[in-house]
Tab-separated table of C-alpha atoms in Angstrom:
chain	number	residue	atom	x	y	z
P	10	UNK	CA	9.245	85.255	64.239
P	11	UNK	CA	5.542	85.149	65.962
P	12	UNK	CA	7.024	84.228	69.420
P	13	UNK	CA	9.057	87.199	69.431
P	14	UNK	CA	6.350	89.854	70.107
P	15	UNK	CA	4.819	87.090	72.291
P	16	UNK	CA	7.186	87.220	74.174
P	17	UNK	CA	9.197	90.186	74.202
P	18	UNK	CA	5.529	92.530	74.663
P	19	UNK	CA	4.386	90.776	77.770
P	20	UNK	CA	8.200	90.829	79.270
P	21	UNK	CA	8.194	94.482	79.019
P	22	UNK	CA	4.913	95.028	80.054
P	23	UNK	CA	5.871	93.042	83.683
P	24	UNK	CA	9.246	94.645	84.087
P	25	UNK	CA	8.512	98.208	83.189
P	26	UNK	CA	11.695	99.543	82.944
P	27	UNK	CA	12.580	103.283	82.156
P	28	UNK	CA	14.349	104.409	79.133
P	29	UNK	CA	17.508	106.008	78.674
P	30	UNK	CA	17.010	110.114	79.427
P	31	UNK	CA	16.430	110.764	75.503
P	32	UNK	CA	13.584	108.141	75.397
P	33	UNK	CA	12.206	109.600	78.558
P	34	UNK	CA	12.055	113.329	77.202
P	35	UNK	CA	10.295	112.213	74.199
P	36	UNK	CA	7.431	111.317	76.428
P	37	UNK	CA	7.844	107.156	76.398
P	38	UNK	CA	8.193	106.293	79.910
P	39	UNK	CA	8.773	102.576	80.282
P	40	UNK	CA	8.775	99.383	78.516
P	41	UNK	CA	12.087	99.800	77.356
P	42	UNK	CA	13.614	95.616	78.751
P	43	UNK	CA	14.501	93.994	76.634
P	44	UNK	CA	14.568	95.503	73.411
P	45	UNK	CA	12.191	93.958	71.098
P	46	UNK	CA	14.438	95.029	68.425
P	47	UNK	CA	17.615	93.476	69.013
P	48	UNK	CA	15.218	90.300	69.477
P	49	UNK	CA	13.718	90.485	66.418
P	50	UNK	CA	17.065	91.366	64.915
P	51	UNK	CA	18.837	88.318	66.444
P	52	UNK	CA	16.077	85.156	65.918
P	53	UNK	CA	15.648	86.154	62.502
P	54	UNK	CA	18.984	86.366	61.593
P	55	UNK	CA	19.550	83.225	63.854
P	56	UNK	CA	16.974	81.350	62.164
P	57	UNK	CA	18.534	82.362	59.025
P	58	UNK	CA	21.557	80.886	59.990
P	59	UNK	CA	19.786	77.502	61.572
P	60	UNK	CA	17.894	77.041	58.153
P	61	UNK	CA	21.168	77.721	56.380
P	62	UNK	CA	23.235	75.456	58.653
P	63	UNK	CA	21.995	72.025	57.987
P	64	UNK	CA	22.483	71.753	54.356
P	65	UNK	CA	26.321	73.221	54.775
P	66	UNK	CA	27.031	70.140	57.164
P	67	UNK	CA	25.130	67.457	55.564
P	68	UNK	CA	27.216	68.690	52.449
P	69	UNK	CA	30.354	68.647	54.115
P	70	UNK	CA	29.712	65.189	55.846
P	71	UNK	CA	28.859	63.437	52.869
P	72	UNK	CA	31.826	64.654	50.526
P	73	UNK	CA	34.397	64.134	53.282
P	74	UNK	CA	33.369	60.659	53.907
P	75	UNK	CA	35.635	57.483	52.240
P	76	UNK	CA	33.556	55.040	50.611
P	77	UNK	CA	33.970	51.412	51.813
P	78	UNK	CA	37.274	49.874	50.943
P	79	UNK	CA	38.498	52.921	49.198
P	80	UNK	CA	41.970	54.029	51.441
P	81	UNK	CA	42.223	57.853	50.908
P	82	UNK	CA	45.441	59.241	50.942
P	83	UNK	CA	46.500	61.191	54.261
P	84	UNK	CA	46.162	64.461	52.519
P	85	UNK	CA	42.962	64.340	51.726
P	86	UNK	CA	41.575	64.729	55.263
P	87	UNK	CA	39.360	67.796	55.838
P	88	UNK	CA	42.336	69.607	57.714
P	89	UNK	CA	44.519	71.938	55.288
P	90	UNK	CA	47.938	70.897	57.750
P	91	UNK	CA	47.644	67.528	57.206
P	92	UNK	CA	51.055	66.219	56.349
P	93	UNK	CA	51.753	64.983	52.742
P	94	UNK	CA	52.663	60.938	52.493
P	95	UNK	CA	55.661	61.839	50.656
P	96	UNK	CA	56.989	64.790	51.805
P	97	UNK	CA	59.589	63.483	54.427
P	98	UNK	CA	60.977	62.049	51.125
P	99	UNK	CA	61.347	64.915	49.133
P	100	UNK	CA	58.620	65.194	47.263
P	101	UNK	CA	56.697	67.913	47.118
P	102	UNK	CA	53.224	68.909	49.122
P	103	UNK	CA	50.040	69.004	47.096
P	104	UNK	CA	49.320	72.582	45.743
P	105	UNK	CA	47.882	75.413	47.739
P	106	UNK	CA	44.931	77.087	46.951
P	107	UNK	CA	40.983	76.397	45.698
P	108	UNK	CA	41.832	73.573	44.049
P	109	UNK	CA	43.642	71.834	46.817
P	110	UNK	CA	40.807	72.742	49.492
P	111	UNK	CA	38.226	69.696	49.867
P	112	UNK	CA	34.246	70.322	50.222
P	113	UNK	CA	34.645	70.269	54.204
P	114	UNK	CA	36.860	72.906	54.428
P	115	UNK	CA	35.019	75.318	52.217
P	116	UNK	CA	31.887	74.220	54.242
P	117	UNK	CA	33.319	75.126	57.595
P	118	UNK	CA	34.958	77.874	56.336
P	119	UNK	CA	31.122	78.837	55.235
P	120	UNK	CA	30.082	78.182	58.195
P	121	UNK	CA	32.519	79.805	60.495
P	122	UNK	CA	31.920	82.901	58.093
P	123	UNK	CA	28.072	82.845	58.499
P	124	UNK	CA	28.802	82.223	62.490
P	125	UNK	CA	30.806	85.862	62.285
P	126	UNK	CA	27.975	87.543	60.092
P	127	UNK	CA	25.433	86.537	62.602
P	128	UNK	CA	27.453	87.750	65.574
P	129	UNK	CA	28.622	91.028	63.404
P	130	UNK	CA	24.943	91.792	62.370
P	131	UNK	CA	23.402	91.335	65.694
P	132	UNK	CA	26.429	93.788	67.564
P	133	UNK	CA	26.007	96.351	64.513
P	134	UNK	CA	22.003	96.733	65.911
P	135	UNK	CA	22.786	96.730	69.471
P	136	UNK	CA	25.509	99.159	69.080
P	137	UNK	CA	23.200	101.380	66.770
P	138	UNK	CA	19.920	100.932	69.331
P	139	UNK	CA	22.572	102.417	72.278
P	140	UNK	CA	24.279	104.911	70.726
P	141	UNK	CA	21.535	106.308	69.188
P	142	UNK	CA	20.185	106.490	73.305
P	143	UNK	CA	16.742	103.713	72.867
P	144	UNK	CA	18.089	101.677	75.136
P	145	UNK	CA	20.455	100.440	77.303
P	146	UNK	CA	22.980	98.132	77.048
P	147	UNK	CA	21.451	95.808	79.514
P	148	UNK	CA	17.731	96.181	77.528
P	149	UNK	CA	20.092	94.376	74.398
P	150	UNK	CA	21.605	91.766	76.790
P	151	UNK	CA	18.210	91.040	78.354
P	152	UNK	CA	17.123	90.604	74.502
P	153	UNK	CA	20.117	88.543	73.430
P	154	UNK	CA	19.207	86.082	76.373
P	155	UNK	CA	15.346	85.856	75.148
P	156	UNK	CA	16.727	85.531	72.114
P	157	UNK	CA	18.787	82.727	72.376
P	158	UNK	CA	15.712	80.696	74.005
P	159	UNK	CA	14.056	81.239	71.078
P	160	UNK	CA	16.791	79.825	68.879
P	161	UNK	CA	17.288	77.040	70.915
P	162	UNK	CA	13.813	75.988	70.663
P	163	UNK	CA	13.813	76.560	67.034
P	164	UNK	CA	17.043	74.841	67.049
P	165	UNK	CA	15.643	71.237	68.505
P	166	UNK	CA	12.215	71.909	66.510
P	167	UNK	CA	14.912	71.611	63.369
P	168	UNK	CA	16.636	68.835	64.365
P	169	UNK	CA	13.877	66.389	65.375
P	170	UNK	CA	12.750	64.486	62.793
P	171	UNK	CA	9.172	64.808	61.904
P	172	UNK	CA	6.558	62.621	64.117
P	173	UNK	CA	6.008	59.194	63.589
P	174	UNK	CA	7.403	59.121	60.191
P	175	UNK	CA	10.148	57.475	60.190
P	176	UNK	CA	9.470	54.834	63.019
P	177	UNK	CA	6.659	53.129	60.840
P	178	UNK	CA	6.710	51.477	57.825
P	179	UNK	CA	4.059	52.690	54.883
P	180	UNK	CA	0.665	51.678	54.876
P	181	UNK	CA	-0.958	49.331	52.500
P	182	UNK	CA	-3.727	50.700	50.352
P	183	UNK	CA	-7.109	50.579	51.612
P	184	UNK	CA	-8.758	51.222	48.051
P	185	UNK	CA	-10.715	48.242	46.353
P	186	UNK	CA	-8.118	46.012	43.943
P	187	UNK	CA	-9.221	46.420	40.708
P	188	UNK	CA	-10.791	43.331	39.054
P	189	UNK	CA	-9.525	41.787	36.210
P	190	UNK	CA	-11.763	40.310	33.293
């Protein structure tokens, strides 16, 4: 949240732009791209989701997955259409519903539904900050953009694992052994 302001202050700052007429008849003349709102607004409701997205997917991916030597039966693939083994002989499909849906679905249905939320959330500001006449709708765009640099760095600062850790194996002690009598 720190390298919005660092970089959204010094942005506006260089380009200077002027406001939309109410901002400029309230007596603030420039420093209105790209809105440091809708920035804010966006990387911490993207980092939200980031956080948020990692445990939904390692969830999904490690309930979905057969163990060794165990067949699973075609229906219990992650996809709801998947066709039932024996329903070209008249049997019937496995039920509809909660019960039928398996721990990857609900995850990417979490997922998809935090993916909307995000987008819904971040549109509901923009559309406020230009209606209301603060900026406009290129100030938000500019901001989305900035925005999305900062996720992405956030994004790969996530997903990397943490230095050196895992490439080297633990170190002996360096304490004195105890002695025995």
């Amino acid at each position: 949240m720190a390298a919005v302001p660092a970089v959204i202050v010094p942005v506006k700052a260089w380009i200077g732009r002027t406001g939309p007429p109410a901002m400029v008849a309230s007596g603030v003349h420039d420093g209105f791209f790209p809105s440091g709102h809708t920035a804010t607004a966006a990387v911490a409701y993207g980092a939200a989701l980031l956080l948020l997205m990692p445990s939904l997917a390692s969830a999904s991916a490690s309930r979905a997955r057969p163990h060794a030597g165990v067949s699973q039966p075609p229906h219990a693939t992650c996809a709801r259409t998947a066709p039932h083994a024996g329903s070209a002989l008249g049997s019937s499909p496995p039920p509809a519903g909660p019960a039928h849906l398996k721990p990857c679905n609900r995850h990417a249905r979490a997922r998809a539904w935090a993916a909307v939320a995000y987008v819904l959330l971040n549109a509901g500001v923009a559309a406020g900050l230009v209606r209301c006449g603060y900026h406009w709708p290129l100030d938000v765009v500019g901001a989305w953009c900035l925005s999305c640099a900062l996720l992405w760095v956030l994004a790969q600062a996530l997903t990397r694992p943490a230095h050196g850790r895992e490439s080297r194996p633990p170190h002996a002690s360096t304490a004195p052994a105890a002695r025995g009598r």
